[in-house]
XYZ file of C-alpha atoms in Angstrom:
382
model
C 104.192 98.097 124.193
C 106.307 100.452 123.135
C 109.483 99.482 125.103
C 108.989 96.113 123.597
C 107.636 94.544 126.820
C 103.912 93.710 125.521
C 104.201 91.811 122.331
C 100.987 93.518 120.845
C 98.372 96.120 122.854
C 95.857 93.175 123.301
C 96.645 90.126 122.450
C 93.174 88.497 122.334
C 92.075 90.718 119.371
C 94.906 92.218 116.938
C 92.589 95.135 114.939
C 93.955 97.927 117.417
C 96.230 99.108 115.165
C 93.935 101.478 113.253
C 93.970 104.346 116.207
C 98.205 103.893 115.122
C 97.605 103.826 111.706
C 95.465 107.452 112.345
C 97.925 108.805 114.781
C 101.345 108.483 112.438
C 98.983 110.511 109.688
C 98.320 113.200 112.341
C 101.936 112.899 113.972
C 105.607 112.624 112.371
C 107.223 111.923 114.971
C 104.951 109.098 115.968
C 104.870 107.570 112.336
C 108.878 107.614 112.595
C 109.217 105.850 115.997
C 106.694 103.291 115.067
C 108.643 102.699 112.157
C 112.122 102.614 113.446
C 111.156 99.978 115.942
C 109.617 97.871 113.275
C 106.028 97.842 114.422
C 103.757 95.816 112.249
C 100.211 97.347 111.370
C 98.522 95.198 108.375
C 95.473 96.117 107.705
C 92.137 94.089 106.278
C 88.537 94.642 105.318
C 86.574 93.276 108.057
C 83.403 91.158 107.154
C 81.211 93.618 109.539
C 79.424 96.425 107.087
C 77.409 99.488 107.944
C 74.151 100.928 105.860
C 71.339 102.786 105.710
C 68.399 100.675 105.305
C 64.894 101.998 103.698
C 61.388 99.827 105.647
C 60.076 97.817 102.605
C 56.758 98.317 104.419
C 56.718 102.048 104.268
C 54.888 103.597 101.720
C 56.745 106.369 100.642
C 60.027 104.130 100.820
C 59.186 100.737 100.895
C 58.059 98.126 98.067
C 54.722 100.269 96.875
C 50.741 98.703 96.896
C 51.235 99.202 92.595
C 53.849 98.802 90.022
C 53.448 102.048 89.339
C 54.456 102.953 93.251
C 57.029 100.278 93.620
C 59.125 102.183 90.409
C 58.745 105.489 91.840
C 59.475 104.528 95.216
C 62.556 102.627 93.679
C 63.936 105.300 91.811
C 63.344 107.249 94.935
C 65.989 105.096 96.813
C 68.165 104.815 94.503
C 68.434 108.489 94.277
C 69.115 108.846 97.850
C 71.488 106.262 97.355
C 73.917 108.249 95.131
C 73.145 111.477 97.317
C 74.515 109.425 100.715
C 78.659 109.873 100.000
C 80.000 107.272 101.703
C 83.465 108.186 100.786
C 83.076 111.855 102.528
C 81.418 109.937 105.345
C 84.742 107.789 105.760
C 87.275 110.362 105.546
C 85.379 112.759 108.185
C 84.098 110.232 110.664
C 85.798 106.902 109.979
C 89.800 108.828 108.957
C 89.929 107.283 105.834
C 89.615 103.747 107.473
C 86.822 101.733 105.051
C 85.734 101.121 102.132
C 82.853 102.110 100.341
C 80.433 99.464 99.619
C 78.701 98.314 96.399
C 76.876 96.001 97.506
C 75.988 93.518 100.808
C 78.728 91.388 100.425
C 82.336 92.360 102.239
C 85.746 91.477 99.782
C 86.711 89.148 102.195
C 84.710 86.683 101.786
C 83.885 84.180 98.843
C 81.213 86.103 96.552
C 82.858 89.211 96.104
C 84.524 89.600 92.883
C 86.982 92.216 91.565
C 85.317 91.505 88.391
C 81.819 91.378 88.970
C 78.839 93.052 90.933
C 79.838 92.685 93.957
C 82.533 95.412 93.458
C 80.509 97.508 91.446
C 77.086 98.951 91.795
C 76.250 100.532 88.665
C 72.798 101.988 90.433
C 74.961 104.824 92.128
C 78.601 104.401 90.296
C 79.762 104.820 86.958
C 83.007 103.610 85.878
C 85.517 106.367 85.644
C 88.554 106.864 83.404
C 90.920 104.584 85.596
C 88.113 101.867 85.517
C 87.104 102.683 89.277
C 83.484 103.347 90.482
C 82.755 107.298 90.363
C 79.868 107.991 92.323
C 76.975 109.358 90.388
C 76.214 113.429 89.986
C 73.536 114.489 91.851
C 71.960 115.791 88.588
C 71.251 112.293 87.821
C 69.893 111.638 91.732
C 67.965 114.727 90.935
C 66.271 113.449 87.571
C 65.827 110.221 89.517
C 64.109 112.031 92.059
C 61.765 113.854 89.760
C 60.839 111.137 88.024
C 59.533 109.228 91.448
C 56.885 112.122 91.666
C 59.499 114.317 94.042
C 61.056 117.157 91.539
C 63.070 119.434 93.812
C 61.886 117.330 96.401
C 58.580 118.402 96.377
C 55.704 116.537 96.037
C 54.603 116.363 92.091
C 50.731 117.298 92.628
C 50.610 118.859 96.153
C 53.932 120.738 95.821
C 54.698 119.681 99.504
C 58.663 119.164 100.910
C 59.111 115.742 101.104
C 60.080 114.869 104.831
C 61.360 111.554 105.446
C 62.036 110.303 109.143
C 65.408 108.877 110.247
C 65.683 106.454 112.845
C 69.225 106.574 114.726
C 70.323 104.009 117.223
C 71.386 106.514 120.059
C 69.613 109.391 122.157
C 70.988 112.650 119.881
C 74.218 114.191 121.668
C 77.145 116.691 121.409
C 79.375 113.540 120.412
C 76.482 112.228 117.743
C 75.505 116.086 116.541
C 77.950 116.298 113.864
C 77.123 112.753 112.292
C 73.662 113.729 112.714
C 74.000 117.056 110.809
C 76.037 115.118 107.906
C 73.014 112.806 107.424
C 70.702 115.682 107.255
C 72.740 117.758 104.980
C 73.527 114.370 102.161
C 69.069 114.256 101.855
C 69.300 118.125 101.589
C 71.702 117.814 98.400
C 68.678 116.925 96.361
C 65.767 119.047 98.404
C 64.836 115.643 101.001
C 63.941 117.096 104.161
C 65.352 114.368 106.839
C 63.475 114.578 110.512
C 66.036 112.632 112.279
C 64.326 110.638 115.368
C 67.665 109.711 117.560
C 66.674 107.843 120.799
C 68.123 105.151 123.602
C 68.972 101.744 121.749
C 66.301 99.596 123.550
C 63.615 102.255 121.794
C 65.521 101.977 118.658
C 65.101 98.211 119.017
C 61.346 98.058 119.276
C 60.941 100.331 116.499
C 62.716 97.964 114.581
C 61.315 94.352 115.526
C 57.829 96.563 115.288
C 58.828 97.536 111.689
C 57.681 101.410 112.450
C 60.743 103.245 111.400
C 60.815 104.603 108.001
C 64.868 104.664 106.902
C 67.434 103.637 109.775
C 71.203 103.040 110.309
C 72.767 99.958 111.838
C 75.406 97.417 110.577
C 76.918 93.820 110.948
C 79.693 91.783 112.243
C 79.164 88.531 110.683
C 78.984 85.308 112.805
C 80.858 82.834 110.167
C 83.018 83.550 107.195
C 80.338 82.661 104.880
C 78.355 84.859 101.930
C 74.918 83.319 103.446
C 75.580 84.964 106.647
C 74.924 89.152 104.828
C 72.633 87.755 102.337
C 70.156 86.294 105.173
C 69.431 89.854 105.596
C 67.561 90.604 102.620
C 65.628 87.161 102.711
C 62.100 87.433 102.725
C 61.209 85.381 105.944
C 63.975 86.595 107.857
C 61.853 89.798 107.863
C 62.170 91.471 111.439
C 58.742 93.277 112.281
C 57.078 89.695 110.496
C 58.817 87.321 112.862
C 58.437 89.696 116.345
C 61.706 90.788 115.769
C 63.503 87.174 115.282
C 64.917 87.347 112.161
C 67.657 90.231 111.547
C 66.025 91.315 107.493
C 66.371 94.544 109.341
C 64.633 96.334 105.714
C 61.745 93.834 105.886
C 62.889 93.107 102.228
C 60.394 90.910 100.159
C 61.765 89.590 96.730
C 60.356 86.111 95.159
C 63.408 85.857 92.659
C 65.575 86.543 95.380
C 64.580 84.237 98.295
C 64.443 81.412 95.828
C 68.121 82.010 94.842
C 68.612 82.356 98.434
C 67.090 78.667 98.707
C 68.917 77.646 96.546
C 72.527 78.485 97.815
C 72.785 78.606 101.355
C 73.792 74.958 101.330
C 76.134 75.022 98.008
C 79.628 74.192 98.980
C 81.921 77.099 97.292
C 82.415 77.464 93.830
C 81.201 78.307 89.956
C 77.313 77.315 90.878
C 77.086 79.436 94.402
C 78.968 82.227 92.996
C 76.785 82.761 89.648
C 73.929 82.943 91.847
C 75.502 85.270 94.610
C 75.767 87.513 91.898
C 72.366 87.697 90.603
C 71.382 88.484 94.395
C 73.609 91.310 94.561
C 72.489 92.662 91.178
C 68.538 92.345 92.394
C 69.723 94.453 95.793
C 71.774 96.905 93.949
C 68.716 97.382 91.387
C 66.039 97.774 94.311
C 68.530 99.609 96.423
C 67.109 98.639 99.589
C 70.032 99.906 101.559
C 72.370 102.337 100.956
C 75.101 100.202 101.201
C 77.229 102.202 103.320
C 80.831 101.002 103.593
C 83.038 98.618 105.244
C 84.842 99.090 108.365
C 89.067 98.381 107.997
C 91.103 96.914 110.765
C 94.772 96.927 111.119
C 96.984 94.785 113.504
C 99.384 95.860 115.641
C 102.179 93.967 117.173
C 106.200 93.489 117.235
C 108.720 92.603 114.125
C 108.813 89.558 116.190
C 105.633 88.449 115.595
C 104.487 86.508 112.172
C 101.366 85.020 110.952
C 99.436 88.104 113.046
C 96.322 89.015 110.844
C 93.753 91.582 111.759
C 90.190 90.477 112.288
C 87.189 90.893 114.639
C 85.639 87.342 113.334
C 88.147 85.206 115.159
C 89.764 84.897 118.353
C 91.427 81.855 118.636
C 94.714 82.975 116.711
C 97.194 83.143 119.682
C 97.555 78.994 118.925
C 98.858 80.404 115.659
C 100.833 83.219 116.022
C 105.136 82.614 115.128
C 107.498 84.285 118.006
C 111.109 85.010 117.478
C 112.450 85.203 121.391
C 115.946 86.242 120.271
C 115.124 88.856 118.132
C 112.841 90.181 121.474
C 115.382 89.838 123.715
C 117.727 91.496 121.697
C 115.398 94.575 121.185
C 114.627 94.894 124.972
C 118.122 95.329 125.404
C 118.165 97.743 122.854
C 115.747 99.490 123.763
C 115.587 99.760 127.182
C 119.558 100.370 128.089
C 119.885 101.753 131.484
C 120.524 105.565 131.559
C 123.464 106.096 133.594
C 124.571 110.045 132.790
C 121.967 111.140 135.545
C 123.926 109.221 138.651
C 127.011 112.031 138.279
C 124.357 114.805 137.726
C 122.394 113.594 140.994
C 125.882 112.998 143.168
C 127.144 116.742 142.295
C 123.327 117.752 143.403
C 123.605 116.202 146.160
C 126.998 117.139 147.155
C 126.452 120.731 146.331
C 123.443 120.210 148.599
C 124.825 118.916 151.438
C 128.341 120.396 151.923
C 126.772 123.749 152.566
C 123.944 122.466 154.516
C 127.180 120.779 156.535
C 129.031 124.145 156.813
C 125.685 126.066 157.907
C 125.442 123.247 160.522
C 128.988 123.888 161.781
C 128.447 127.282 161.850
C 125.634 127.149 163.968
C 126.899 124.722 166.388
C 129.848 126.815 167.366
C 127.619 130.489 167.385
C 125.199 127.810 170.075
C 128.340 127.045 171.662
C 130.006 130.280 172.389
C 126.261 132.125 173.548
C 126.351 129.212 176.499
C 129.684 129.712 177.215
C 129.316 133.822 177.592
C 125.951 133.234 179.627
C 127.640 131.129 181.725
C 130.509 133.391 182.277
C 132.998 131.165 180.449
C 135.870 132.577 177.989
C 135.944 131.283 175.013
């Protein structure tokens, strides 16, 4: 790719530019080649998002049997919510490649607003000087925390640690460990203890379809570039563990108000009607916080200055029909690039001359020392 011979690493997909993108951070020398040859590396917000989710049919966690229970066990979510920092969690493990989410809806589809709740979750952000989202203090996950029954994460009239289980998707490992221990450590900010439960992905599977996990993490790639296709997971009879694991509401979220607005636009062509009530969705999922919306996953292209109409994106995979080529320009590049190197061939001919002549002269010499001993043994003068 490098030499200009591949056009881009992998043509069927473009987003393998972000391992680049990471690489000229780490590497001077790296960011300056890839920029003196040109090499294009846009980058976009994928419509695939990852979260913690919290089982609506726990008790400790989930929607509550009272109104009294379903507040505390809401203010208990949303507490964890601010705790979870998402934007430590993508500079360690994702190098600065996401986005934070504030809600279930990705910015590139239609929905999200600059303006409106679908890029900010006032649950777990406050608007900060510069008019961006500032996570919460954990002071305020703290008071939120007491006043779910759990001050100092204790239990309010037995004094016991709260332990909550956490379900992860693979067996536990030296390569998972230090994800693992960052999970652990973002409950332990406000006194949760977190018993993480980390097994084979078939076993993480049943747990799920049989709705016996407690809080979990798993994500989405969406099938179509529509908002219906992330908001189908918090409608009610999408619930997993109350279809046998058919429907992918992973949280087993119930919500009257929100399935009928669900109802009502999954078949509204875009526009003012479908987006006022996309945003009344996302404010009833920010307000319940039934996942911690995790963040957003960023891709980046990677191909050739001459290559246009390239965009990153694991959605679709039909865009080689679509992509521009300049053959010129590539041809004129190879050449450029790949000169032949001719300053060795002199190098190499004095090696090899210095090599040979006195391997010729130690041959000569031989030859006559051979031929005078059979001469003298056969009595012959030289």
């Amino acid at each position: 790719f490098l030499q200009g011979y591949y056009d881009s690493p992998a043509i069927e997909r473009l987003d393998f530019g972000t391992t680049m993108i990471v690489a000229m951070g780490d590497d001077k020398k790296k960011e300056k080649e890839y920029r003196d040859k040109g090499i294009k590396l846009p980058t976009t917000i994928e419509a695939n998002n990852w979260y913690i989710g919290f089982n609506w049919l726990d008790p400790v966690v989930g929607k509550g049997d009272t109104p009294g229970q379903a507040e505390r066990n809401r203010k208990l979510r949303q507490a964890l919510s601010i705790a979870i920092d998402w934007e430590e969690h993508i500079a360690i493990f994702e190098r600065g490649q996401g986005v934070a989410a504030q809600g279930p809806l990705p910015p590139s589809l239609f929905g999200y607003r600059e303006d409106g709740p679908s890029s900010f979750n006032p649950v777990v952000y406050r608007k900060g000087p510069d008019g961006k989202p500032t996570r919460r203090s954990i002071d305020e996950a703290k008071r939120l925390l007491a006043e779910a029954g759990y001050p100092d994460g204790r239990e309010a009239t037995t004094g016991k640690p709260l332990v909550l289980n956490f379900d992860y998707q693979s067996a536990a490992s030296p390569g998972t460990k230090a994800l693992l221990d960052w999970y652990t450590k973002q409950f332990a900010k406000i006194g949760v203890q977190l018993e993480v439960r980390a097994t084979d992905y078939n076993r993480f599977q049943d747990k799920m379809n049989k709705g016996s996990i407690q809080i979990f993490f798993w994500g989405w790639l969406a099938d179509y570039p529509d908002a219906e296709n992330f908001l189908f997971m918090l409608y009610g009879p999408n619930s997993k563990a109350l279809t046998g694991g058919n429907g992918e509401n992973n949280t087993n979220y119930q919500n009257p108000e929100f399935d009928k607005l669900f109802e009502q636009m999954k078949f509204l062509e875009d526009g003012p009607e479908k987006q006022k009530l996309i945003d009344r969705m996302i404010e009833i999922a920010q307000t319940d916080a039934v996942w911690s919306f995790g963040y957003f996953p960023t891709s980046a292209a990677v191909y050739h200055q001459w290559i246009t109409n390239g965009k990153p994106t694991q959605l679709i995979r039909n865009h080689i029909g679509y992509l521009r080529l300049d053959p010129e320009l590539r041809a004129r590049k190879l050449a450029e690039w790949n000169q032949p190197v001719w300053w060795p061939i002199p190098l190499l001919a004095i090696g090899l001359f210095a090599a040979i002549v006195p391997a010729w002269f130690g041959w000569r010499r031989r030859e006559r020392e051979t031929a005078a001993r059979t001469l003298a043994q056969e009595g012959v003068a030289p």
